[in-house]
Short mmCIF file of C-alpha atoms and ligand atoms in Angstrom, two decimals:
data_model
loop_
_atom_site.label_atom_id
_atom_site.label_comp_id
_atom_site.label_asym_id
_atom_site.label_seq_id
_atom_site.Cartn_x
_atom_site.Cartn_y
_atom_site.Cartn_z
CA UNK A 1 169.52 144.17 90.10
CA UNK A 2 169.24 140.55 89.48
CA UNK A 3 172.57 139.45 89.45
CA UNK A 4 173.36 137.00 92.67
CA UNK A 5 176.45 138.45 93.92
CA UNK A 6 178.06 135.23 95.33
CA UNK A 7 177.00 133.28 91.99
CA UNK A 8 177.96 135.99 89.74
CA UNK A 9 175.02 134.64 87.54
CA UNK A 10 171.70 136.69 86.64
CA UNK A 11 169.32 134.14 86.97
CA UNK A 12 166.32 136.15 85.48
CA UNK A 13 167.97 136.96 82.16
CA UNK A 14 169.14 133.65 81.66
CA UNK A 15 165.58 131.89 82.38
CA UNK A 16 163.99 134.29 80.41
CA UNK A 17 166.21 133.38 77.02
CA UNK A 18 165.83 129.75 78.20
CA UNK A 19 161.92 129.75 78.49
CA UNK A 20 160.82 132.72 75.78
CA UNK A 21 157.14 134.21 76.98
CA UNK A 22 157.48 133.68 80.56
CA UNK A 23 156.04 136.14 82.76
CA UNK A 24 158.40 138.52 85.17
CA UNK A 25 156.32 137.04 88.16
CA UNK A 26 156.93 133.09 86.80
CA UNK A 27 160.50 133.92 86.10
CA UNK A 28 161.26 135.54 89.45
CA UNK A 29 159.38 132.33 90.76
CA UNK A 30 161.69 129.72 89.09
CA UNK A 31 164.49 131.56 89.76
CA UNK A 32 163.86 131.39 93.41
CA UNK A 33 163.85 127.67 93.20
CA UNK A 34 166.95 127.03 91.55
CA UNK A 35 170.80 127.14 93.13
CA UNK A 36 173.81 127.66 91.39
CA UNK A 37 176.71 125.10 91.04
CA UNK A 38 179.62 125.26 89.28
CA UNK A 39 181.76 121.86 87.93
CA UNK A 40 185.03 121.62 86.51
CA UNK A 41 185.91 119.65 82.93
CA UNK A 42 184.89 116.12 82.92
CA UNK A 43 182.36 115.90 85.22
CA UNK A 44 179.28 113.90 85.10
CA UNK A 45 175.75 116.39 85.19
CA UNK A 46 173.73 113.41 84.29
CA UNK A 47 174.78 109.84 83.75
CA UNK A 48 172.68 107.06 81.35
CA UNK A 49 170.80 104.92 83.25
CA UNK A 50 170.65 105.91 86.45
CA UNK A 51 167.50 107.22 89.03
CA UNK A 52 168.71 111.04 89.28
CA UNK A 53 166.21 113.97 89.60
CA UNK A 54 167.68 117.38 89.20
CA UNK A 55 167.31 119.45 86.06
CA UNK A 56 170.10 121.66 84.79
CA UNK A 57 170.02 124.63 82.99
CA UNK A 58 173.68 125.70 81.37
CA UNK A 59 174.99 129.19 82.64
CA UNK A 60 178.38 129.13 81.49
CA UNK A 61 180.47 126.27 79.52
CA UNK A 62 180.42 123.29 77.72
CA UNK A 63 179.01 119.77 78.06
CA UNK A 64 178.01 117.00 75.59
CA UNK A 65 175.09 114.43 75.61
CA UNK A 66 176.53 111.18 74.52
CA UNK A 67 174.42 107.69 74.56
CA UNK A 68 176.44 104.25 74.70
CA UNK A 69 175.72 102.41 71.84
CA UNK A 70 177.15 99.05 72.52
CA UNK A 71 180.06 97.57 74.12
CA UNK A 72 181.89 97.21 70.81
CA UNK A 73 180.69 100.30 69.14
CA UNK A 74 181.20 102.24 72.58
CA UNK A 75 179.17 106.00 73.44
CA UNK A 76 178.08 107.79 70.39
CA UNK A 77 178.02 111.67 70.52
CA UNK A 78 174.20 112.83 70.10
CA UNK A 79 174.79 116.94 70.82
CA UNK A 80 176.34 119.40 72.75
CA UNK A 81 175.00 121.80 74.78
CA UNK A 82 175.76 125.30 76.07
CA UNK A 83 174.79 128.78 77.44
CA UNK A 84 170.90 128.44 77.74
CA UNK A 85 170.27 124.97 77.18
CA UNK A 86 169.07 122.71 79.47
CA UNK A 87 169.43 119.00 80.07
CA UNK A 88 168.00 116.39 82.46
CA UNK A 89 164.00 117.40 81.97
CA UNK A 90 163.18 113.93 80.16
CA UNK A 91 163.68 111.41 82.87
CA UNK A 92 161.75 114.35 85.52
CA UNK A 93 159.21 114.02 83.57
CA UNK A 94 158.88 110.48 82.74
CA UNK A 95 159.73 109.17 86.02
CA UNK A 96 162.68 107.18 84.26
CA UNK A 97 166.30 106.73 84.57
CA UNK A 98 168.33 108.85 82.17
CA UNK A 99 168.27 108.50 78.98
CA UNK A 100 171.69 109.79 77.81
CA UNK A 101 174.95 111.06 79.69
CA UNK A 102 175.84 114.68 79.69
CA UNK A 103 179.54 115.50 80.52
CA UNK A 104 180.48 119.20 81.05
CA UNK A 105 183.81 119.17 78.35
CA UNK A 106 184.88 122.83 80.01
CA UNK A 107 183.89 124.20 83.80
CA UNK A 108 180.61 125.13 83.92
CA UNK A 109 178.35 126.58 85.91
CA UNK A 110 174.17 125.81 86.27
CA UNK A 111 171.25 126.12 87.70
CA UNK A 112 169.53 123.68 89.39
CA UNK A 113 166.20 122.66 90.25
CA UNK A 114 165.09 119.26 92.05
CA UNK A 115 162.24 117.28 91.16
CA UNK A 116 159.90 118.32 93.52
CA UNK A 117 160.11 122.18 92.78
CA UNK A 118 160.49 121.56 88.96
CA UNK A 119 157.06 119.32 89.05
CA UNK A 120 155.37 121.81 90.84
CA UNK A 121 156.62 125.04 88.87
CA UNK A 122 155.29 122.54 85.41
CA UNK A 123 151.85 121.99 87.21
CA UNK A 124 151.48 126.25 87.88
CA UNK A 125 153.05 127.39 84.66
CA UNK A 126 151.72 126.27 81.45
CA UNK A 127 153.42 128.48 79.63
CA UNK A 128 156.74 126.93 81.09
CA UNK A 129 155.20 123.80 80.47
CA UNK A 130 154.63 123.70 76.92
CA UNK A 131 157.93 125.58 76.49
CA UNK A 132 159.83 122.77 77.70
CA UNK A 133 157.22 120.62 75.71
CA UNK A 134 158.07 122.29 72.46
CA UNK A 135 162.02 122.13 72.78
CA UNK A 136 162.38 118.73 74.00
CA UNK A 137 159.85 117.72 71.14
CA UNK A 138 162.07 119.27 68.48
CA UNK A 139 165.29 117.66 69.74
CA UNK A 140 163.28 114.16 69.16
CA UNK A 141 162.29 115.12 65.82
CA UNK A 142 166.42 115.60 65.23
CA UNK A 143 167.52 112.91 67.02
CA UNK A 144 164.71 110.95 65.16
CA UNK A 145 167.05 112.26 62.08
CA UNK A 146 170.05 111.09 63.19
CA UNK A 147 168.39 108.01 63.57
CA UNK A 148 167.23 107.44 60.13
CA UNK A 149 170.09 108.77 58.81
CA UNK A 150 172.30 106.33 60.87
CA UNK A 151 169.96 103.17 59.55
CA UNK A 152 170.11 104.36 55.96
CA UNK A 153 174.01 104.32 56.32
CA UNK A 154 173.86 101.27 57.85
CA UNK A 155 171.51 99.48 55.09
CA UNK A 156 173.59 101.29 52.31
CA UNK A 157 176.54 98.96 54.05
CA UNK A 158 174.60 95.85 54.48
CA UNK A 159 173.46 95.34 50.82
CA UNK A 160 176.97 95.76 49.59
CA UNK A 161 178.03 93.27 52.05
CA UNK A 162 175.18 91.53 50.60
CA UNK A 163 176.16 91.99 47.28
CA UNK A 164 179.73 91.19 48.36
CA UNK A 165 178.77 87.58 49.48
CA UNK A 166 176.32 87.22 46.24
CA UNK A 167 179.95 87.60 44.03
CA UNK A 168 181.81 85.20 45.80
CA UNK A 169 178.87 82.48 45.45
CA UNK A 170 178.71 82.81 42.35
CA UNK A 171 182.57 82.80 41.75
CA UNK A 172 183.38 79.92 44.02
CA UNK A 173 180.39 78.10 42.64
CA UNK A 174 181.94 78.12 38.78
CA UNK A 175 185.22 77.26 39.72
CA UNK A 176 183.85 74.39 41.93
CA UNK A 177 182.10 73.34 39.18
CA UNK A 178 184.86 72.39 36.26
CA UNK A 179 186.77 70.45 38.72
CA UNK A 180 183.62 68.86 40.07
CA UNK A 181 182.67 67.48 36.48
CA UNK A 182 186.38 66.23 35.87
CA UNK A 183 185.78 64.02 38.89
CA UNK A 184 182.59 62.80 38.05
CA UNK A 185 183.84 61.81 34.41
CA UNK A 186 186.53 60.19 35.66
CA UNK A 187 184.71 58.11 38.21
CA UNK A 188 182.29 56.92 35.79
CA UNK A 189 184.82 55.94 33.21
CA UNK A 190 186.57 53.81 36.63
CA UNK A 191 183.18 52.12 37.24
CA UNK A 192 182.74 51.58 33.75
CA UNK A 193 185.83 49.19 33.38
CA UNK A 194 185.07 45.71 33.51
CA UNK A 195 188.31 44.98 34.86
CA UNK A 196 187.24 46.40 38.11
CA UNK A 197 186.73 43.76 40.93
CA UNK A 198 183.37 43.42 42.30
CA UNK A 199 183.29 44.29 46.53
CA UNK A 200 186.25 44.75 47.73
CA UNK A 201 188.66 47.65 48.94
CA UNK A 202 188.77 49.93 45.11
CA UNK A 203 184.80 49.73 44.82
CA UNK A 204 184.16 50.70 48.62
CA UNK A 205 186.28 53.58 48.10
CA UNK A 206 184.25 54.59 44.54
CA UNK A 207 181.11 53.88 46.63
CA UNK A 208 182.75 56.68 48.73
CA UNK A 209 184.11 58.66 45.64
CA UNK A 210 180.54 58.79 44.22
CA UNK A 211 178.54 60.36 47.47
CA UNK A 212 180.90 62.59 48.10
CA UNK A 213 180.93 64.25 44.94
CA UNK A 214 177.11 63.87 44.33
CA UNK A 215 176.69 66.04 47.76
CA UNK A 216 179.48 68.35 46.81
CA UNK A 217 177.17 68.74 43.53
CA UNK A 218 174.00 69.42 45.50
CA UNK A 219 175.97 71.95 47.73
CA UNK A 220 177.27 73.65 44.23
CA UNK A 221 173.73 73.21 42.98
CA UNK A 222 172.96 75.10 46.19
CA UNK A 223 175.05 78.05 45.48
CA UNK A 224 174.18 78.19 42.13
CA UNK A 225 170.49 78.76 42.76
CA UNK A 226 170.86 81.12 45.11
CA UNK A 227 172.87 83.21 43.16
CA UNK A 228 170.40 82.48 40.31
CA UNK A 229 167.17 83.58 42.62
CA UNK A 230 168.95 86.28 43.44
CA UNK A 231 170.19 87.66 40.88
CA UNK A 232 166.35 87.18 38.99
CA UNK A 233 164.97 89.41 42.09
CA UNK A 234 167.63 92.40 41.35
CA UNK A 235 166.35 91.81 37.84
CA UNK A 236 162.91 91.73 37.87
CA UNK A 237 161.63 88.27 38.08
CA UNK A 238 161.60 86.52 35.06
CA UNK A 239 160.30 82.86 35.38
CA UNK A 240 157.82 81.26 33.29
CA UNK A 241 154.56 80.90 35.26
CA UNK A 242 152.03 77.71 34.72
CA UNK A 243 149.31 76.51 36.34
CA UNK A 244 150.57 74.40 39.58
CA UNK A 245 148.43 71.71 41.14
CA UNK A 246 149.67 72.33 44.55
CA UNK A 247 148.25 69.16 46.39
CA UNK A 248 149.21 67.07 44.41
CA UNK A 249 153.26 68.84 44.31
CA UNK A 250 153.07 68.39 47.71
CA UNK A 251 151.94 64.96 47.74
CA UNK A 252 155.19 64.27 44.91
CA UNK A 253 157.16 66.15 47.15
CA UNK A 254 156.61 64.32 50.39
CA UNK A 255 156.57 60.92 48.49
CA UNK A 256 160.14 61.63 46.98
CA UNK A 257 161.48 62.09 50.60
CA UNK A 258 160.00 59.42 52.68
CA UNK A 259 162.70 56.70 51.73
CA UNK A 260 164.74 59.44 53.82
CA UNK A 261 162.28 59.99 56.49
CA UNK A 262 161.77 56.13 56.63
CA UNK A 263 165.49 55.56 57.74
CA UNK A 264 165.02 57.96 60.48
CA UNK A 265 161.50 56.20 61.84
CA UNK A 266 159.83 60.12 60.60
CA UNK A 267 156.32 60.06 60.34
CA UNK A 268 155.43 62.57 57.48
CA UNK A 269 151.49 63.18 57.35
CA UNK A 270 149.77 65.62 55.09
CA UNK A 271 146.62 67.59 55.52
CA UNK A 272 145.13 69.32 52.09
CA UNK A 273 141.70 71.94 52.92
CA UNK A 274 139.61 70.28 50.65
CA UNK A 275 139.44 74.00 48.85
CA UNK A 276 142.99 74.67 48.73
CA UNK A 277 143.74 76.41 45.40
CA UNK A 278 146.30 75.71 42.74
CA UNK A 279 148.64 78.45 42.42
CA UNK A 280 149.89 80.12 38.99
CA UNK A 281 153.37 79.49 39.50
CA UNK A 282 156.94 78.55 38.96
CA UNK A 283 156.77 74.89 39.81
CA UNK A 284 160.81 74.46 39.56
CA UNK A 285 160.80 77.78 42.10
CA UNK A 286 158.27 76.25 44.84
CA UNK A 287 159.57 72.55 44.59
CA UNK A 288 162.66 73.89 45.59
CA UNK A 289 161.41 76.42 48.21
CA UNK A 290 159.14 73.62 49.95
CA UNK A 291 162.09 70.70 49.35
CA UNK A 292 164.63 72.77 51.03
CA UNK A 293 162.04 72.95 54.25
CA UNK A 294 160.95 69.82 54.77
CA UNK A 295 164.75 68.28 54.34
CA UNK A 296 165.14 70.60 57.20
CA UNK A 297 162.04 69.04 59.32
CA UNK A 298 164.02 66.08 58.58
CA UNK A 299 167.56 67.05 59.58
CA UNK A 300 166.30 69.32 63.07
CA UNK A 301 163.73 66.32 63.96
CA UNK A 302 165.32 63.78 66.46
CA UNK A 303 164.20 59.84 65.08
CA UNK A 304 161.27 59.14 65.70
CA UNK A 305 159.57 62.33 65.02
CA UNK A 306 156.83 63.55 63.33
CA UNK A 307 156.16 66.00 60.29
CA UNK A 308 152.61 67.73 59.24
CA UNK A 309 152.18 69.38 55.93
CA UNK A 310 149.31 70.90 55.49
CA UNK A 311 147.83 72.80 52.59
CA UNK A 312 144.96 75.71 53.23
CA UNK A 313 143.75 78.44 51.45
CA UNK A 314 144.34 82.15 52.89
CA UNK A 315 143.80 85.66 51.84
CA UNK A 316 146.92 87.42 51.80
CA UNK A 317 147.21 91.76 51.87
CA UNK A 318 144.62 93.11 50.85
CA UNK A 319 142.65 90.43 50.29
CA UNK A 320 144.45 88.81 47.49
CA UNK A 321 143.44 84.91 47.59
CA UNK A 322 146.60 82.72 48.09
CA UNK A 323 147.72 79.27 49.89
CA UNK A 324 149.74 78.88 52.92
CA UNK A 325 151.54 75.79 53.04
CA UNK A 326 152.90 75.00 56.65
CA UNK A 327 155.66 72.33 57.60
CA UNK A 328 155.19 71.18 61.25
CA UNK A 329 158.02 69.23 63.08
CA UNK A 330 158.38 67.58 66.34
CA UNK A 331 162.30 68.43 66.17
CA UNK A 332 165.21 70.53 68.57
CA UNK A 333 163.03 74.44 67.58
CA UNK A 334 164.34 77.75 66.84
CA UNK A 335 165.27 80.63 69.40
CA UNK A 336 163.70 83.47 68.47
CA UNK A 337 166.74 85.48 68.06
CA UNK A 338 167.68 83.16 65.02
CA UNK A 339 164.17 83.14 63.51
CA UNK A 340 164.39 85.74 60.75
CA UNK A 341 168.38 85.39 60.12
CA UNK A 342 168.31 81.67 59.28
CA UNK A 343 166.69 82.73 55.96
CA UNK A 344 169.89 84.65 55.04
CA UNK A 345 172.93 83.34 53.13
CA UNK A 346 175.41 80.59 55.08
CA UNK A 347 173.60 82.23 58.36
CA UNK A 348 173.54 78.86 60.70
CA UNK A 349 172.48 78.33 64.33
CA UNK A 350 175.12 76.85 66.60
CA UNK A 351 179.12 75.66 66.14
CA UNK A 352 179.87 75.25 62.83
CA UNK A 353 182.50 72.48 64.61
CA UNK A 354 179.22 70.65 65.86
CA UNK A 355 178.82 70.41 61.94
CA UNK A 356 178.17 67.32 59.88
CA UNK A 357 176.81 67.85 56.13
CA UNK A 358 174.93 64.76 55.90
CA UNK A 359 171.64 65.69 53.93
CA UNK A 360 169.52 64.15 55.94
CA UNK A 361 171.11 62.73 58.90
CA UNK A 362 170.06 64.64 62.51
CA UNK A 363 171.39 68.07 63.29
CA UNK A 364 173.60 67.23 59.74
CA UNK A 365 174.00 70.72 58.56
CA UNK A 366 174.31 71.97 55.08
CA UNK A 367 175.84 75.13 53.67
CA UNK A 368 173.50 77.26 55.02
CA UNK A 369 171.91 78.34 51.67
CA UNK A 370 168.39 75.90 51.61
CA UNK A 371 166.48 78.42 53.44
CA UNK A 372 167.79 81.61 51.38
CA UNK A 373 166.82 79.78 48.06
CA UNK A 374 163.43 78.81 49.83
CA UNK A 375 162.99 82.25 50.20
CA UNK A 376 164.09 84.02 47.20
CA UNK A 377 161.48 81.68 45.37
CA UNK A 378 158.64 82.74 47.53
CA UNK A 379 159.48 86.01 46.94
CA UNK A 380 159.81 85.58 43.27
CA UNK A 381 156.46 85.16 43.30
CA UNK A 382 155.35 87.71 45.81
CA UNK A 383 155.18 85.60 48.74
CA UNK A 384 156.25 85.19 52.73
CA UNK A 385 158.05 82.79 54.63
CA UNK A 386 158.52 82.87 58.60
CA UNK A 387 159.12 80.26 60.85
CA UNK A 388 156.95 80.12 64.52
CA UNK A 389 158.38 78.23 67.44
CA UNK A 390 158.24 78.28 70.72
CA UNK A 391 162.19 78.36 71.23
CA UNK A 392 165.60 76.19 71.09
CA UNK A 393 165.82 72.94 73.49
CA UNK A 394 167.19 69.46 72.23
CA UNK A 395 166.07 67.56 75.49
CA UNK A 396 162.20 68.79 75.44
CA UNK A 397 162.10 68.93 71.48
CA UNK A 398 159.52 72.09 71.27
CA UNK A 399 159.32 71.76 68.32
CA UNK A 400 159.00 74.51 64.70
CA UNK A 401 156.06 75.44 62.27
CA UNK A 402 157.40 76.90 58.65
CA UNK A 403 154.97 79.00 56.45
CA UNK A 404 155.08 79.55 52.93
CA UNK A 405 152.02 82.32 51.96
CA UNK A 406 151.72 82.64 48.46
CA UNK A 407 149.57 84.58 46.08
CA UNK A 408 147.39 82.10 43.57
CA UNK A 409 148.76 85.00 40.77
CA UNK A 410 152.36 86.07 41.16
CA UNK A 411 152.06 90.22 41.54
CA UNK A 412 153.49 91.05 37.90
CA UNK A 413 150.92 88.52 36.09
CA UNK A 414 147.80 89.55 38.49
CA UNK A 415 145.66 91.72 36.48
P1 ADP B 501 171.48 74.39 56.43
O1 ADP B 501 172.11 74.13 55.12
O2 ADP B 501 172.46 74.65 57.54
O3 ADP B 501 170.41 73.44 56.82
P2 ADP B 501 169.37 76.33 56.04
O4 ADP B 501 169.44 77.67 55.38
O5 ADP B 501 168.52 75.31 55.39
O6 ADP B 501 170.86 75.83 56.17
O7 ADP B 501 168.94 76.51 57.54
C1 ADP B 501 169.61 77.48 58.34
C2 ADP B 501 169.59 77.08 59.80
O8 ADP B 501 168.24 77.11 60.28
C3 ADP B 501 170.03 75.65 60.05
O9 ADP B 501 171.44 75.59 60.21
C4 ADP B 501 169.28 75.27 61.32
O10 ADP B 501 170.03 75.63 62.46
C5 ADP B 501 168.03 76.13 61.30
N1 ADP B 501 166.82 75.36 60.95
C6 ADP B 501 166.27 75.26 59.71
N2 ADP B 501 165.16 74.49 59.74
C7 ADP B 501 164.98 74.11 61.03
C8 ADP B 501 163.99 73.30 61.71
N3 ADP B 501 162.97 72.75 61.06
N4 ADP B 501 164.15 73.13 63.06
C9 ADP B 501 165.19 73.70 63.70
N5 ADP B 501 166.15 74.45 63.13
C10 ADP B 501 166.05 74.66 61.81
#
């Protein structure tokens, strides 16, 4: 008879369900090491986080293996567990705090083994061994589901939302538009009249008139191309692709901006490889990928600074020949938890009251579209951007590299 009388539980039937193939001399064994408890509703067997080392094995009841997700999202329910299972071998094993809670949701009671007995029934039983093994490695593989499943969800979500902010661009962007060219014609037909004083109070203000409405332009241009860019990727990329001379872009490029840099005492310098290649390209596309970065050296790069471009050949995945352009600035860096969301739609680093939406003034921020359209036009043609730097600081100026890796043939002309 193998029932305990005091615990009312038969400790050899229910090991031998637990672990299947066990032998009556390994079973009487384990069952000698264990004790029974019994809990009411609501109490904790094992809770996430914490050094513990028993290992439980459910006689009777209830309880439920939750994992907290997040302070917003709060605990998330991963399974729940009951006659014959058993919870608590992970972190035995691992030598790790617990992974997960488990709450008993009616009484229950268990049998219990401590670490010491449970590591040395493993290290005589192999059969137990790779029992345990075999179960826990199973309950990955589903929570590895669950997982996966949870991520899809969540990316199903996060391209509408996507989408979502794609719509209103493009709506905002139209209606900004008409009223935007009503303005302008006016202003010009103002300027136009002869009968307008020279200096004075009226032509300060059109002086005023006219850069405000050329940046709201440039921050409609803005929204149009990035609705453009991405609208071509959902398409199917449909530019018209010449040969680029890419030095000699970049040389245009930096030449166009140095009035800008100038004002702000920037130092741009440029470094071409002799061999760097010209690319078969969009030149509209890159112009405004690599214009958009280096008006950013420009705005994050304290006066006095200094910008590299510099031009190299690389091979790309599997080995298909390219040319990396990198932007180096001497300006206030990147933290790395902003480094990959900067290149997504209005994403900006910092107050949005700190903001000032001079083009190229320091710290003046835009609309937070410049590096989106930079990279929907690398990846137009099958390219990469990142940015590399060593963190955030606005006293010690560390300081941020941008790369733009792109193939010398765009993907759907390579042969
Ligand atoms: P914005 O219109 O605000 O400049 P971008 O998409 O061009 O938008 O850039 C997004 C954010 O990335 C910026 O608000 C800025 O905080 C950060 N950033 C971009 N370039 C740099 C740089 N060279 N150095 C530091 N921060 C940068």
């Amino acid at each position: 008879m193998t029932v305990t009388a005091a615990s009312g539980v038969d400790k050899l039937a229910l090991l031998a369900g637990t672990f299947g193939g066990l032998a009556s001399d390994e079973l009487t064994e384990l069952a000698g090491l264990t004790k029974v408890g019994r809990y009411p509703a609501g109490h904790v067997l094992c809770q996430e986080d914490a050094h513990e080392d028993i290992f439980y094995i459910l006689a009777s009841g209830e309880a439920v293996i939750t994992k907290q997700i997040s302070d917003a999202e709060g605990e998330r329910v991963l399974r729940r567990v009951g006659v014959g299972d058993y919870v608590g071998e992970m972190a035995l094993i691992q030598n790790a705090p617990r992974a997960a809670t488990v709450r008993t949701v009616s009484e229950c009671t268990v049998l219990e083994i401590g670490k010491q007995d449970f590591e040395a029934m493993l290290s005589r039983s192999p059969r137990l061994a790779i029992s345990i093994i075999r179960t826990t490695l199973s309950r990955m593989r589903v929570n590895d589901q669950m997982a996966i499943g949870d991520l899809q969800r969540t990316n199903r979500v996060l391209a509408q939302l996507d989408r979502n902010k794609l719509e209103f661009i493009q709506v905002a962007a139209h209606e900004l538009r008409t009223p935007l060219t009503v303005m302008k014609g006016y202003l010009n037909v103002i300027k136009s009249d002869e009968r307008l004083p020279a200096g004075g109070l009226l032509a300060e203000a059109l002086a005023g008139l006219s850069r405000g409405t050329e940046r709201l332009q440039e921050v409609v241009n803005a929204m149009l191309d990035v609705a453009r860019i991405d609208a071509d990727m959902a398409a199917g990329p449909r530019f018209a692709v010449v040969p680029v001379p890419l030095k000699s872009m970049v040389n245009d490029l930096v030449r166009r901006l140095e009035s800008d840099a100038e004002g702000r005492q920037l130092r741009i310098d440029i470094e071409h490889a002799r061999d760097t290649p010209a690319l078969n390209a969009d030149p509209t596309l890159i112009q405004k990928a690599l214009y958009q970065v280096l008006i950013n050296a420009i705005k994050y790069t304290p006066d006095g600074g200094r910008i590299l471009v510099r031009t190299r050949p690389v091979q790309l995945d599997r080995g298909v020949p390219g040319a990396e352009i990198s932007v180096r600035d001497t300006g206030i860096g990147l933290a790395p938890e902003h480094q990959e969301l900067i290149f997504e739609k209005f994403y900006q680093v910092g107050s949005v009251d700190l903001h000032s939406s001079h083009k190229t003034m320091f710290r003046g921020g835009g609309p937070g579209l410049g590096l989106a359209i930079a990279r929907g036009a690398v990846r137009a043609h099958g390219g990469r951007i990142w940015v590399e730097s060593l963190g955030h600081d606005e006293a010690n100026c560390p300081g941020s590299t941008f790369y733009l890796h792109l193939p010398v043939d765009p993907p759907h002309v390579r042969a």
